[in-house]
CSV table of C-alpha atoms in Angstrom, one decimal:
chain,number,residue,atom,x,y,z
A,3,UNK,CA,19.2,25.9,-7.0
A,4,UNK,CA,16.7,26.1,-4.2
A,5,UNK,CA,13.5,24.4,-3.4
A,6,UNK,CA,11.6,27.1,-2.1
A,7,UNK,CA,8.6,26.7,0.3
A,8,UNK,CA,9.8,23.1,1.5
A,9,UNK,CA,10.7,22.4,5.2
A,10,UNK,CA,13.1,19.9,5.7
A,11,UNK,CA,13.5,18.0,8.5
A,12,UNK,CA,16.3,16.9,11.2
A,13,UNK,CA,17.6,14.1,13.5
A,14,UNK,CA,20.3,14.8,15.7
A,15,UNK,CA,22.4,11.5,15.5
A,16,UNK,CA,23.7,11.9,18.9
A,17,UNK,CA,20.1,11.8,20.7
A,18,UNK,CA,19.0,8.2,21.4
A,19,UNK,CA,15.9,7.3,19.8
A,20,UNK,CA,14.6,5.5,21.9
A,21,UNK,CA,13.6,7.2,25.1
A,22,UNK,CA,12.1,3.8,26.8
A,23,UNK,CA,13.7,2.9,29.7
A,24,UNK,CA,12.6,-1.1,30.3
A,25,UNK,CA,14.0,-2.1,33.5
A,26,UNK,CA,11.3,-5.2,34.1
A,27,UNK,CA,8.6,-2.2,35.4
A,28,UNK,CA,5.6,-2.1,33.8
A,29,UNK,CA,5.2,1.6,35.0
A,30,UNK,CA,8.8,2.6,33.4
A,31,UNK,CA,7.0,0.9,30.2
A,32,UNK,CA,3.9,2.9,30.3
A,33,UNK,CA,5.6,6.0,30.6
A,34,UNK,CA,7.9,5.0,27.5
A,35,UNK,CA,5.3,4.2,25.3
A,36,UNK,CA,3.0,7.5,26.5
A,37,UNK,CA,6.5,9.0,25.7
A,38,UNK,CA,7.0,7.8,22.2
A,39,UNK,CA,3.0,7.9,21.0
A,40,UNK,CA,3.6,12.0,21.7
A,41,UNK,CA,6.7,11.6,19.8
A,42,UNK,CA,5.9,10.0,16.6
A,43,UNK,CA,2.1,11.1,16.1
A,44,UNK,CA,0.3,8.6,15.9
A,45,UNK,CA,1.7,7.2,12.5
A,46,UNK,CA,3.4,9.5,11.5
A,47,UNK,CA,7.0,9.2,10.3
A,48,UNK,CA,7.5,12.9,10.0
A,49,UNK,CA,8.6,13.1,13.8
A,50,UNK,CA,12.3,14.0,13.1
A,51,UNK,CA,13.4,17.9,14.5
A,52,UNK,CA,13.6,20.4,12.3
A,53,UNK,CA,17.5,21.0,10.7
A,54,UNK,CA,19.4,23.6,13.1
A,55,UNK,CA,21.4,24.5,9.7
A,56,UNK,CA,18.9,25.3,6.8
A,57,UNK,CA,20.9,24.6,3.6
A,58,UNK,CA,18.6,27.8,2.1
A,59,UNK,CA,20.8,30.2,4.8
A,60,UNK,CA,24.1,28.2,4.4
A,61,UNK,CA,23.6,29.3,0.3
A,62,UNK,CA,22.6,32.9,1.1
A,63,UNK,CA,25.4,33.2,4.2
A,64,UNK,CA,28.0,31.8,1.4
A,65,UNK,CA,26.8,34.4,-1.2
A,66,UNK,CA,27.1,37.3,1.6
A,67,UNK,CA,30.1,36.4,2.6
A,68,UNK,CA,31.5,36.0,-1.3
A,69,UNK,CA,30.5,39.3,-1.8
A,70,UNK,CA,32.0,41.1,1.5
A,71,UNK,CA,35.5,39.5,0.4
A,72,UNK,CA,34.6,40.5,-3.6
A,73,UNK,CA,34.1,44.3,-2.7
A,74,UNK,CA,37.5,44.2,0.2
A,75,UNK,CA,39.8,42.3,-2.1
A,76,UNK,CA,39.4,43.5,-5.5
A,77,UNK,CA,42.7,43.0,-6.4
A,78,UNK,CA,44.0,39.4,-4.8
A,79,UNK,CA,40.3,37.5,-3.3
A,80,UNK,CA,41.2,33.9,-4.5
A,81,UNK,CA,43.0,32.8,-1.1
A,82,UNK,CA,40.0,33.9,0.8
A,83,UNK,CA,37.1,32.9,-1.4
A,84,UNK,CA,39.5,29.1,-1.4
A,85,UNK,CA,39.1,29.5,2.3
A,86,UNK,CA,35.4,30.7,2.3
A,87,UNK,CA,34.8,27.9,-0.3
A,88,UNK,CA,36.3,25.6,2.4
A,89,UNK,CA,34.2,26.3,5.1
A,90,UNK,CA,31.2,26.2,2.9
A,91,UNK,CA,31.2,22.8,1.6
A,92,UNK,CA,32.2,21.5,5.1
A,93,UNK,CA,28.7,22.8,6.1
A,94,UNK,CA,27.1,21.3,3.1
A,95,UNK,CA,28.6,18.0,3.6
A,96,UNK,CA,27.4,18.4,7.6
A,97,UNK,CA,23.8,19.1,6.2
A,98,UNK,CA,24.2,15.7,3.6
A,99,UNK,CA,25.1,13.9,6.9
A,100,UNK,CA,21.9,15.1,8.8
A,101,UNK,CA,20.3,13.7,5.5
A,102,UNK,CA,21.6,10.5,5.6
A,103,UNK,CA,21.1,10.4,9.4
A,104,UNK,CA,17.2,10.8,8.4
A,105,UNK,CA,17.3,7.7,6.9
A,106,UNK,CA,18.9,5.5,9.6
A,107,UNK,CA,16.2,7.5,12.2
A,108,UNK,CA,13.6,5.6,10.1
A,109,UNK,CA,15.0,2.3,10.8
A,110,UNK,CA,16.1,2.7,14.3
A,111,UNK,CA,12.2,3.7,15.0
A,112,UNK,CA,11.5,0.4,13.4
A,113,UNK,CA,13.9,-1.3,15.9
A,114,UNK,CA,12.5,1.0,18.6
A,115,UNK,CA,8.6,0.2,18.3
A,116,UNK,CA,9.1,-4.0,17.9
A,117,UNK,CA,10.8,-3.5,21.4
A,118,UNK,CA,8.0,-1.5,22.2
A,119,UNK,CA,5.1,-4.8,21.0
A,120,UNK,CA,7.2,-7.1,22.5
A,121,UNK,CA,6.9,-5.5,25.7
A,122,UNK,CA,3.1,-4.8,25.5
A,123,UNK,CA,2.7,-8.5,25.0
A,124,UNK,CA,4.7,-8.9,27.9
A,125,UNK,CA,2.8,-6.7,30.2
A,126,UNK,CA,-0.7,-7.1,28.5
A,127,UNK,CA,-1.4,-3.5,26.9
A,128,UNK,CA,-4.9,-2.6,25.8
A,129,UNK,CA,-5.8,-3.7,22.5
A,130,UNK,CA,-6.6,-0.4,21.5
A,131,UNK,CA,-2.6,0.5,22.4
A,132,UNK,CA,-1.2,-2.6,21.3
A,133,UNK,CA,-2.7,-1.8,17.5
A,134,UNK,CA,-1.7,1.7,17.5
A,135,UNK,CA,1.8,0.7,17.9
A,136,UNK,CA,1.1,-2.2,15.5
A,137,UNK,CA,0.1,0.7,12.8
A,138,UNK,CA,3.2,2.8,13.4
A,139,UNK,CA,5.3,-0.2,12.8
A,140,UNK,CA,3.6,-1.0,9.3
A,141,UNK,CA,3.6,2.4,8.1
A,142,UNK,CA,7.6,2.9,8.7
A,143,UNK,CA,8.4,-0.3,7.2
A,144,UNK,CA,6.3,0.0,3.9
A,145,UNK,CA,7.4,3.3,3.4
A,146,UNK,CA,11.0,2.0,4.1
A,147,UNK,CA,9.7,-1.3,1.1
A,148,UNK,CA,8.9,1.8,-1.1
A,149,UNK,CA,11.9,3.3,-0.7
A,150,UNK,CA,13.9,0.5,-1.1
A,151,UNK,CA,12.0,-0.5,-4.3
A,152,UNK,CA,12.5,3.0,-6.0
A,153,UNK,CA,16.0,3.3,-5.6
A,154,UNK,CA,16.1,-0.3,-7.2
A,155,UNK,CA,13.9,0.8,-9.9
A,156,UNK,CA,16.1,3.6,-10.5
A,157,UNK,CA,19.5,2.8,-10.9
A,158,UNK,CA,19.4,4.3,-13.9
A,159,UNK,CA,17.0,7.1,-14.3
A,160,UNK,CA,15.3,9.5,-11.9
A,161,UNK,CA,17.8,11.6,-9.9
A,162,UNK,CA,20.4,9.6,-10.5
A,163,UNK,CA,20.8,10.7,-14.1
A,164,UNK,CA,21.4,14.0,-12.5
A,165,UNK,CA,24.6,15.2,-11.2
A,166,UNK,CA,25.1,17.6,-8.9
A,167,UNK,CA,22.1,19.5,-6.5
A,168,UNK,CA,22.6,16.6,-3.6
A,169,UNK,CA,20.9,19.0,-1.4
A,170,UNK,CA,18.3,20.0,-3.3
A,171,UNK,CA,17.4,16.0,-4.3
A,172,UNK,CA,17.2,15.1,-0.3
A,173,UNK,CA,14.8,18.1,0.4
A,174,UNK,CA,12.2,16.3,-2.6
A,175,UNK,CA,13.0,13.2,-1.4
A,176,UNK,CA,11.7,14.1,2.9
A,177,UNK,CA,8.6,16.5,1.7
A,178,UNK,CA,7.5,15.4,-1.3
A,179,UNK,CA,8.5,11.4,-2.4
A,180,UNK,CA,8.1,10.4,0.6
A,181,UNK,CA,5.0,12.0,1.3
A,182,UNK,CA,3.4,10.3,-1.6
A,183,UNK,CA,5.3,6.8,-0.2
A,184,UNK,CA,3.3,7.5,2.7
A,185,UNK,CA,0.0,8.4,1.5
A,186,UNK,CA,0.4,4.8,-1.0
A,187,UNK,CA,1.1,2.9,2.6
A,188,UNK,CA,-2.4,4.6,3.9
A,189,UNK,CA,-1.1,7.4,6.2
A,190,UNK,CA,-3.3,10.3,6.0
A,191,UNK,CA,-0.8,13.1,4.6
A,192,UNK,CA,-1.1,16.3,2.7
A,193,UNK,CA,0.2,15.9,-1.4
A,194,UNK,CA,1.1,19.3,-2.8
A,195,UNK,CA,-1.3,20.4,-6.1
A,196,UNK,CA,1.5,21.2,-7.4
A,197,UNK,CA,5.1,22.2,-8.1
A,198,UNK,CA,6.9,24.6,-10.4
A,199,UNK,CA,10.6,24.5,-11.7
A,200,UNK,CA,11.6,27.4,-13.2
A,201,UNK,CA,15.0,28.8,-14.7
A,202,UNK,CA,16.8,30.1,-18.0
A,203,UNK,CA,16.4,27.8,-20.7
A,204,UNK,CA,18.7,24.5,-21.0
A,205,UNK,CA,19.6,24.5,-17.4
A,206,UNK,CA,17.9,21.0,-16.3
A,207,UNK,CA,14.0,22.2,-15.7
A,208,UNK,CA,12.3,19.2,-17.3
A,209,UNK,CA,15.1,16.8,-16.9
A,210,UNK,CA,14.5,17.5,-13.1
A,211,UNK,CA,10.7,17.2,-13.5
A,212,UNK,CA,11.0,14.6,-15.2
A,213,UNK,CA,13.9,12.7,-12.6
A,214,UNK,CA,11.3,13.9,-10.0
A,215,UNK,CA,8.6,11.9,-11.2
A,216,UNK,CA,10.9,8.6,-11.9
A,217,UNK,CA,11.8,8.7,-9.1
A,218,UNK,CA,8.2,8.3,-7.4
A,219,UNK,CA,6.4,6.0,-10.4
A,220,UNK,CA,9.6,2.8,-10.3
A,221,UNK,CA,11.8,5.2,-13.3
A,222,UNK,CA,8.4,5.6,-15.9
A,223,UNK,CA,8.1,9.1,-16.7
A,224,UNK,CA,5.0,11.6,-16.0
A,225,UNK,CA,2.0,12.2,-17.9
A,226,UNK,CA,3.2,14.2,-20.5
A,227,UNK,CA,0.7,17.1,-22.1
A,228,UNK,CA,0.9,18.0,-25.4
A,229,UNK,CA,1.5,22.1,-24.2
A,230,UNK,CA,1.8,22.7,-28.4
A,231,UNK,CA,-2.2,22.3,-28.5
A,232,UNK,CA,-4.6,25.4,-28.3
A,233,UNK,CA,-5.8,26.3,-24.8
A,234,UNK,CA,-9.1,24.7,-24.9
A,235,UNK,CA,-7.1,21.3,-26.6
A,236,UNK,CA,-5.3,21.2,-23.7
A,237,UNK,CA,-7.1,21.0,-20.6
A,238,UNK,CA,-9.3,18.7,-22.8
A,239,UNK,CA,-6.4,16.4,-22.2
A,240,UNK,CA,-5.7,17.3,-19.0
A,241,UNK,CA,-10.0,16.3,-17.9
A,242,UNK,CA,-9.1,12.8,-19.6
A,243,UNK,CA,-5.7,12.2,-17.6
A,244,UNK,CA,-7.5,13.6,-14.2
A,245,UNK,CA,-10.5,11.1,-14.9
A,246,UNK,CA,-7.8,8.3,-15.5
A,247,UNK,CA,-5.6,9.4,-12.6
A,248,UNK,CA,-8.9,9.2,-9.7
A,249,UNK,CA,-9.6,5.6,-11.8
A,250,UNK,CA,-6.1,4.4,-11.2
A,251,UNK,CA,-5.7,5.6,-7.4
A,252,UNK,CA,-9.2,3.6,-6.1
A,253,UNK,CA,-6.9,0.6,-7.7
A,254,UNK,CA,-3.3,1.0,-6.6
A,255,UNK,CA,-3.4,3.9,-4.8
A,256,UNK,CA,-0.8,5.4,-7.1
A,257,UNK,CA,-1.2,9.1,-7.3
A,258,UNK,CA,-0.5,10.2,-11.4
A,259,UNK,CA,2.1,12.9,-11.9
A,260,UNK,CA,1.1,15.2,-14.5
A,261,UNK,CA,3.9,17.4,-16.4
A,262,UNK,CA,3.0,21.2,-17.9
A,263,UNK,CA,6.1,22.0,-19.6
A,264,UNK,CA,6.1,26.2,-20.4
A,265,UNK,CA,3.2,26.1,-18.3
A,266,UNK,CA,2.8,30.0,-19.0
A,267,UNK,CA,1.4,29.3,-22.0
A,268,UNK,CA,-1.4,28.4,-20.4
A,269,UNK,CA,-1.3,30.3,-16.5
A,270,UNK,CA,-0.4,34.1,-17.9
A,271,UNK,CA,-2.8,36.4,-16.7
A,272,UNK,CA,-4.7,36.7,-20.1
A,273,UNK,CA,-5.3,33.1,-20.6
A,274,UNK,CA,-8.7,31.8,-21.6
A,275,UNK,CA,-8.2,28.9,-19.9
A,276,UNK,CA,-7.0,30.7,-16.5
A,277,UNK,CA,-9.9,29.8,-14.6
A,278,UNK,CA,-10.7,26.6,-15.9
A,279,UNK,CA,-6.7,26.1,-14.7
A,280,UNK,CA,-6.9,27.1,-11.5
A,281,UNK,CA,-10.0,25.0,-10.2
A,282,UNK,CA,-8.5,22.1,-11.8
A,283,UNK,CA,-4.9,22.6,-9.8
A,284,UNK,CA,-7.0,23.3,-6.5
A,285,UNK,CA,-9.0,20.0,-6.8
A,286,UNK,CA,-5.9,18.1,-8.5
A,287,UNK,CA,-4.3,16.4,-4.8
A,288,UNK,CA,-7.2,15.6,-3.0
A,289,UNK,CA,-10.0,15.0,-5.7
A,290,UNK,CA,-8.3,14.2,-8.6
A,291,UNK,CA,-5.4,12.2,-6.8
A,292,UNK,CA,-2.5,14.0,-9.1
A,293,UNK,CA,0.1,16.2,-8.6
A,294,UNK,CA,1.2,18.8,-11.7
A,295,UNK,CA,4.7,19.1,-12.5
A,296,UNK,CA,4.9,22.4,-13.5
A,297,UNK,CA,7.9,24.3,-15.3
A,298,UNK,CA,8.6,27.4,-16.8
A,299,UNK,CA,11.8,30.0,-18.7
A,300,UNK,CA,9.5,33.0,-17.9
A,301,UNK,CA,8.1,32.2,-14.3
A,302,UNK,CA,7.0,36.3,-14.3
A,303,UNK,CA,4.5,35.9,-16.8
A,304,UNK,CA,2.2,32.8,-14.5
A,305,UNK,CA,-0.7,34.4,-12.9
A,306,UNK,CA,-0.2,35.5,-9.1
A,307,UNK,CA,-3.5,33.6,-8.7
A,308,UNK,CA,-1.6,30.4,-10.0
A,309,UNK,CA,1.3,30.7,-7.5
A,310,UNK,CA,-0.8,30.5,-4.6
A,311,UNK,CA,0.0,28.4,-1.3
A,312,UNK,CA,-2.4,25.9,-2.0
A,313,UNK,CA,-1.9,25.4,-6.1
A,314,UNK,CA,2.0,25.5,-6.2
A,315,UNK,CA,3.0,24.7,-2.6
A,316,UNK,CA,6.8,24.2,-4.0
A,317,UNK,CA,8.8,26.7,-6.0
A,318,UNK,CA,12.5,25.2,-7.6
A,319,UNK,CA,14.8,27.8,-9.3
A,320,UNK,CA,17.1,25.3,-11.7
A,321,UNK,CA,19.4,28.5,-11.9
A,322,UNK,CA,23.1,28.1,-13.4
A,323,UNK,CA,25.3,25.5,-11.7
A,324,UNK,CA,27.4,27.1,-8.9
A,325,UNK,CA,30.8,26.0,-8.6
A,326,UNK,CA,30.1,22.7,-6.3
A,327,UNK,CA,27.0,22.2,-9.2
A,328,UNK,CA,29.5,23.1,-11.8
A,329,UNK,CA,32.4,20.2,-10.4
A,330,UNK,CA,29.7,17.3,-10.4
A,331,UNK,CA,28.2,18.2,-13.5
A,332,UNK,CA,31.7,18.4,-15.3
A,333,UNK,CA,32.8,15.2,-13.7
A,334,UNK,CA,29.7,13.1,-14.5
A,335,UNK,CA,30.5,13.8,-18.6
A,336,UNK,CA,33.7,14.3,-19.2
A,337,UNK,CA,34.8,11.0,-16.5
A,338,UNK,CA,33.0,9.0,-19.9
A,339,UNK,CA,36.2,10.5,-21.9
A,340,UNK,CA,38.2,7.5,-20.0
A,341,UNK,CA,41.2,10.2,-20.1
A,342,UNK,CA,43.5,9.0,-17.0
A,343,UNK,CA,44.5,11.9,-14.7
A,344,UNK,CA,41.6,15.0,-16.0
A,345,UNK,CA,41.9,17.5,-13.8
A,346,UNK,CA,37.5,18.3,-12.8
A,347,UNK,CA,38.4,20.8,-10.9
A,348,UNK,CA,40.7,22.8,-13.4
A,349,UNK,CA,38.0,21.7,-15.9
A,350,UNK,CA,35.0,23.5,-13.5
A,351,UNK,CA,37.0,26.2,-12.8
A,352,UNK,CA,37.1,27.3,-16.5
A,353,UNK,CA,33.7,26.7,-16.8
A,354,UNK,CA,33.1,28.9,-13.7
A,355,UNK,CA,35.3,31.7,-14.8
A,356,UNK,CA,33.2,34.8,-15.3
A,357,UNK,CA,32.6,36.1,-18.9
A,358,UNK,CA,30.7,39.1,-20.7
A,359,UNK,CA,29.5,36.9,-23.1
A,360,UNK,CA,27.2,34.8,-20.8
A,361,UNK,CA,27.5,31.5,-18.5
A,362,UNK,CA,27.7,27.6,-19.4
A,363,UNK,CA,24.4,25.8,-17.9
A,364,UNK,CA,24.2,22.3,-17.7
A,365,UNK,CA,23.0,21.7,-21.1
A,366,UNK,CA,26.0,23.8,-22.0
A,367,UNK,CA,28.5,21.5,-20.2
A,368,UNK,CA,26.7,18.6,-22.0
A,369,UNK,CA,27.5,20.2,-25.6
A,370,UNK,CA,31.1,20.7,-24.8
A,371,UNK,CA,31.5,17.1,-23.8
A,372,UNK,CA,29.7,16.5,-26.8
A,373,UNK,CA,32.4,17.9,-29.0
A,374,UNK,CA,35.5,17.0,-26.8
A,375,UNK,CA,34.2,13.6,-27.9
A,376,UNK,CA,34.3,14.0,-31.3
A,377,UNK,CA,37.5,16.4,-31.3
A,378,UNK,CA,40.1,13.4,-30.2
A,379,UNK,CA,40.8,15.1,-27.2
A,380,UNK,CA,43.4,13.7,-24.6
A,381,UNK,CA,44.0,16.2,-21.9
A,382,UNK,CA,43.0,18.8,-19.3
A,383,UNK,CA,44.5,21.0,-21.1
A,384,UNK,CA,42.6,20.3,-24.6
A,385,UNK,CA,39.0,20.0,-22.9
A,386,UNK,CA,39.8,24.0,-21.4
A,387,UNK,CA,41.3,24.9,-24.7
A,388,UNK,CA,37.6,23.8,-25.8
A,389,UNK,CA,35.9,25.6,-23.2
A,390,UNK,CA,37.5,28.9,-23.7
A,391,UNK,CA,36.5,29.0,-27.2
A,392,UNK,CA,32.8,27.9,-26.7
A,393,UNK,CA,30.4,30.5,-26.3
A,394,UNK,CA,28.2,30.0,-23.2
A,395,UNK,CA,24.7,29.3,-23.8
A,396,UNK,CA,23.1,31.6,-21.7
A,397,UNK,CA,23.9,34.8,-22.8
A,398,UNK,CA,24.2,38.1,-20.3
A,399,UNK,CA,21.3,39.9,-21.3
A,400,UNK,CA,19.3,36.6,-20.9
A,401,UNK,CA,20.7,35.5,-17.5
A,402,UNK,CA,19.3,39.5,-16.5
A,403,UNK,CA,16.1,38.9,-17.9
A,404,UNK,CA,15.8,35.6,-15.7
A,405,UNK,CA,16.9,36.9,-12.3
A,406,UNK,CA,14.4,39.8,-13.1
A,407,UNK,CA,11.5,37.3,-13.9
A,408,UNK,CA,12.7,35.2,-11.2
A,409,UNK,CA,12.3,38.5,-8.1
A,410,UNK,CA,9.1,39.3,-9.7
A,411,UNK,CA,8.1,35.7,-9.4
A,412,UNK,CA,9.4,35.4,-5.4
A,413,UNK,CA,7.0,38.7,-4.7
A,414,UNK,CA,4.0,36.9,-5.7
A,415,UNK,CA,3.7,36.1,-9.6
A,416,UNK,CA,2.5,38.4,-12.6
A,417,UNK,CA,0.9,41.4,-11.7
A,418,UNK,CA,-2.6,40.9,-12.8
A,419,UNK,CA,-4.2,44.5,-13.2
C-alpha cells in the first residue's frame, strides 16, 4: 500500500536542535532566536527536513530489484530474494526510526523554545518577540495534549485494530492527523477536501477509513452516508451533515469526517449528481469545516474532474498485503489461537506463495483464522494444511482488473469524453 500525493517529513536525529548558543551574550541570544524564528515558521510545527529515503522509492527499488533477480534466477532466486528481502526491511525499519525520531523532534522543540523565554526574560526581548515565541510554545504542546489524548482514546480502535502498513499509518499520522491536531490548537494550516482509498474488494479500504477517522475523533467513527440511497437522496444527507459539521466547528473546533463508501456510485462521469459533488468537495475543508473519506473497488470509473489536486489531495491504494503486510497480518489473528511455538513466518509464507487461482487479502487471512478456530487446530502445520486448501479471495482475473483500474486511475481518473 501507498499513500500517494503525501509528503512526509524528516529529522535527522544526529543534528542538534537547538542551534542557540547562550554563553551570558545577549547578542549570541539574538542571533539564536532570529535563528530558530526562520527555522520553525512562525508556529509552525511542520519545520522537520524532508526524509532523504522516501519509503514510496524504497517499495518501488525493492520491486525492481525482485524482478532483476526473478528474470536472472529462474531456476534457484530464494537465497537472493532472502538477501534482497534483508536489505529491504533494514531500510524500512531505518525509515520507522526517522518516524519515531519525528516525535521526539516535537518535544525537544518544546525543551528548546522554554530555554528560549527564559532567556528573553532574562535579557528583556520585545513584547512583540517574547509572544511569538510564547505562541510556538502553545501550539507544540497542545498538539503534543492531542496526540497524547488520541492514542489514549485509542487503545483499542483506530489504527491499532490494524496490523501491518507501519509506514503507511506514520505518513497519515505527519500530513494529515496532525494537521487537523493543529488546525483544533488554532494554527492556520491547510485540511485536505478529501481523500480516497481504493483497492480490490475485502482488502481493508473502509476498515482503514474508518481507523483513519478514529484515530482523529478519540476512536468514534465518521459520518457515515447511506451510499444505498438514490443520487439526489444522498447529497440531501450529505447538505444536512455539512450544515451540522460548520455548526459544530464554531463550537469545538472539531472538523467532521465524512465517509463515501463506493463513492463511484456517485463520482462516475455520468452521474446526475457530478456537479452538485464536486462544488460540495471543493468548499468541504475550508467552508464546510469537513474532510470526505472517500473509498472505492473501481477507482477508474470516478470522474477525472473528482480526482483533482484540490478535491482528493491524497490517493491510498489498500492493495494485497506484501509479504512484511502478509507476516503482521497473519500474526495479529492467528497469535489469538494461543498455540505455543506457530511458526508466522512459515504461516505468511504460504499465504504469500503464488497461485493461479488468485491471492489471500486481508479479509482472506481473517476467514482462515476464522475456520482454524473452529477446526481444533494445534499446529503450523494444520493452519498451512488449511491455507493450501482455501481458495484465495481475490481471484486472478479480478486482481487484473484492479491493477488496470488502478494505472488508469494514477493517469488522471475516468476519461470523460
Amino acid at each position: 500500500m501507498k499513500v500517494l500525493n503525501i509528503q512526509s517529513y524528516s529529522h535527522n536525529p544526529n543534528k542538534a536542535q537547538n542551534s542557540a548558543s547562550f554563553g551570558g551574550v545577549f547578542s549570541a541570544f539574538r542571533e539564536s532566536y532570529e535563528g530558530l524564528s526562520k527555522k520553525f515558521k512562525g508556529g509552525s510545527v511542520d519545520y522537520f527536513e524532508k526524509f532523504e529515503e522516501n519509503k514510496d522509492k524504497i517499495d518501488e527499488d525493492y520491486e525492481t530489484e525482485r524482478k532483476k533477480i526473478e528474470d536472472k534466477h529462474r531456476l534457484f532466486p530464494g537465497r537472493h530474494l532472502r538477501r534482497l528481502d534483508d536489505v529491504y526491511k533494514g531500510q524500512k525499519d531505518a525509515w520507522r526510526r526517522d518516524q519515531e525520531a519525528f516525535e521526539e523532534a516535537k518535544r525537544q522543540h518544546l525543551k528548546d523554545i522554554q530555554l528560549m523565554l527564559d532567556q528573553a526574560e532574562k535579557y528583556n526581548l520585545t513584547l512583540e518577540e517574547v509572544n511569538k515565541l510564547k505562541s510556538n510554545f502553545q501550539v507544540t504542546q497542545s498538539v503534543l495534549d492531542l496526540a497524547q489524548k488520541q492514542q489514549k482514546a485509542n487503545s483499542n480502535t483506530g489504527f491499532s485494530k490494524i496490523a501491518g502498513y507501519e509506514s503507511e499509518k506514520a505518513t497519515l499520522q505527519n500530513n494529515f492527523i496532525n494537521k487537523v491536531f493543529e488546525e483544533q490548537s488554532g494554527v492556520p494550516v491547510d485540511i485536505p477536501n478529501a481523500i480516497l482509498f481504493f483497492g480490490p474488494t475485502g482488502t481493508g479500504k473502509t476498515t482503514f477509513a474508518t481507523a483513519l477517522a478514529q484515530e482523529i475523533k478519540e476512536g468514534r467513527e465518521p459520518v457515515i452516508i447511506d451510499m444505498t440511497n438514490e443520487p439526489d437522496e444522498i447529497m440531501e444527507e450529505i447538505e444536512v451533515m455539512t450544515r451540522r459539521a460548520r455548526k459544530d466547528f464554531a463550537k469545538t473546533k472539531e472538523r467532521t469526517l465524512i465517509l463515501l463508501d463506493e463513492v463511484e456510485g456517485i463520482a462516475h462521469k455520468d452521474s446526475e449528481v457530478l456537479d452538485e459533488l464536486k462544488a460540495k468537495i471543493t468548499k468541504a475543508s475550508k467552508e464546510d469545516k469537513c474532510t470526505y473519506i472517500m473509498t472505492s473497488n473501481n477507482p477508474h470509473l470516478i470522474s477525472k474532474d473528482i480526482l483533482t489536486p484540490d478535491r482528493v489531495k491524497f490517493l491510498v491504494d489498500v492493495d494485497p498485503p506484501d509479504e512484511e503486510n502478509t507476516l503482521a497480518v497473519s500474526e495479529y489473528y492467528f497469535k489469538n489461537l494461543e498455540i505455543s511455538g506457530l511458526d508466522y513466518d512459515k504461516i505468511a509464507k504460504e499465504f504469500s506463495k503464488p497461485r493461479p487461482d488468485g491471492v489471500f487479502s486481508n479479509s482472506g487471512i481473517e476467514n482462515i483464522y476464522k475456520t482454524a478456530c473452529t477446526n481444533g487446530v494445534k499446529s503450523t502445520e494444520d493452519i498451512v494444511a488449511l491455507i493450501k486448501k482455501a481458495k484465495p479471495n481475490i481471484t486472478q482475473d479480478d486482481l487484473a482488473k484492479y491493477e488496470e483500474s488502478k494505472a488508469t486511475l494514477l493517469k488522471g481518473g475516468a476519461t470523460d469524453e
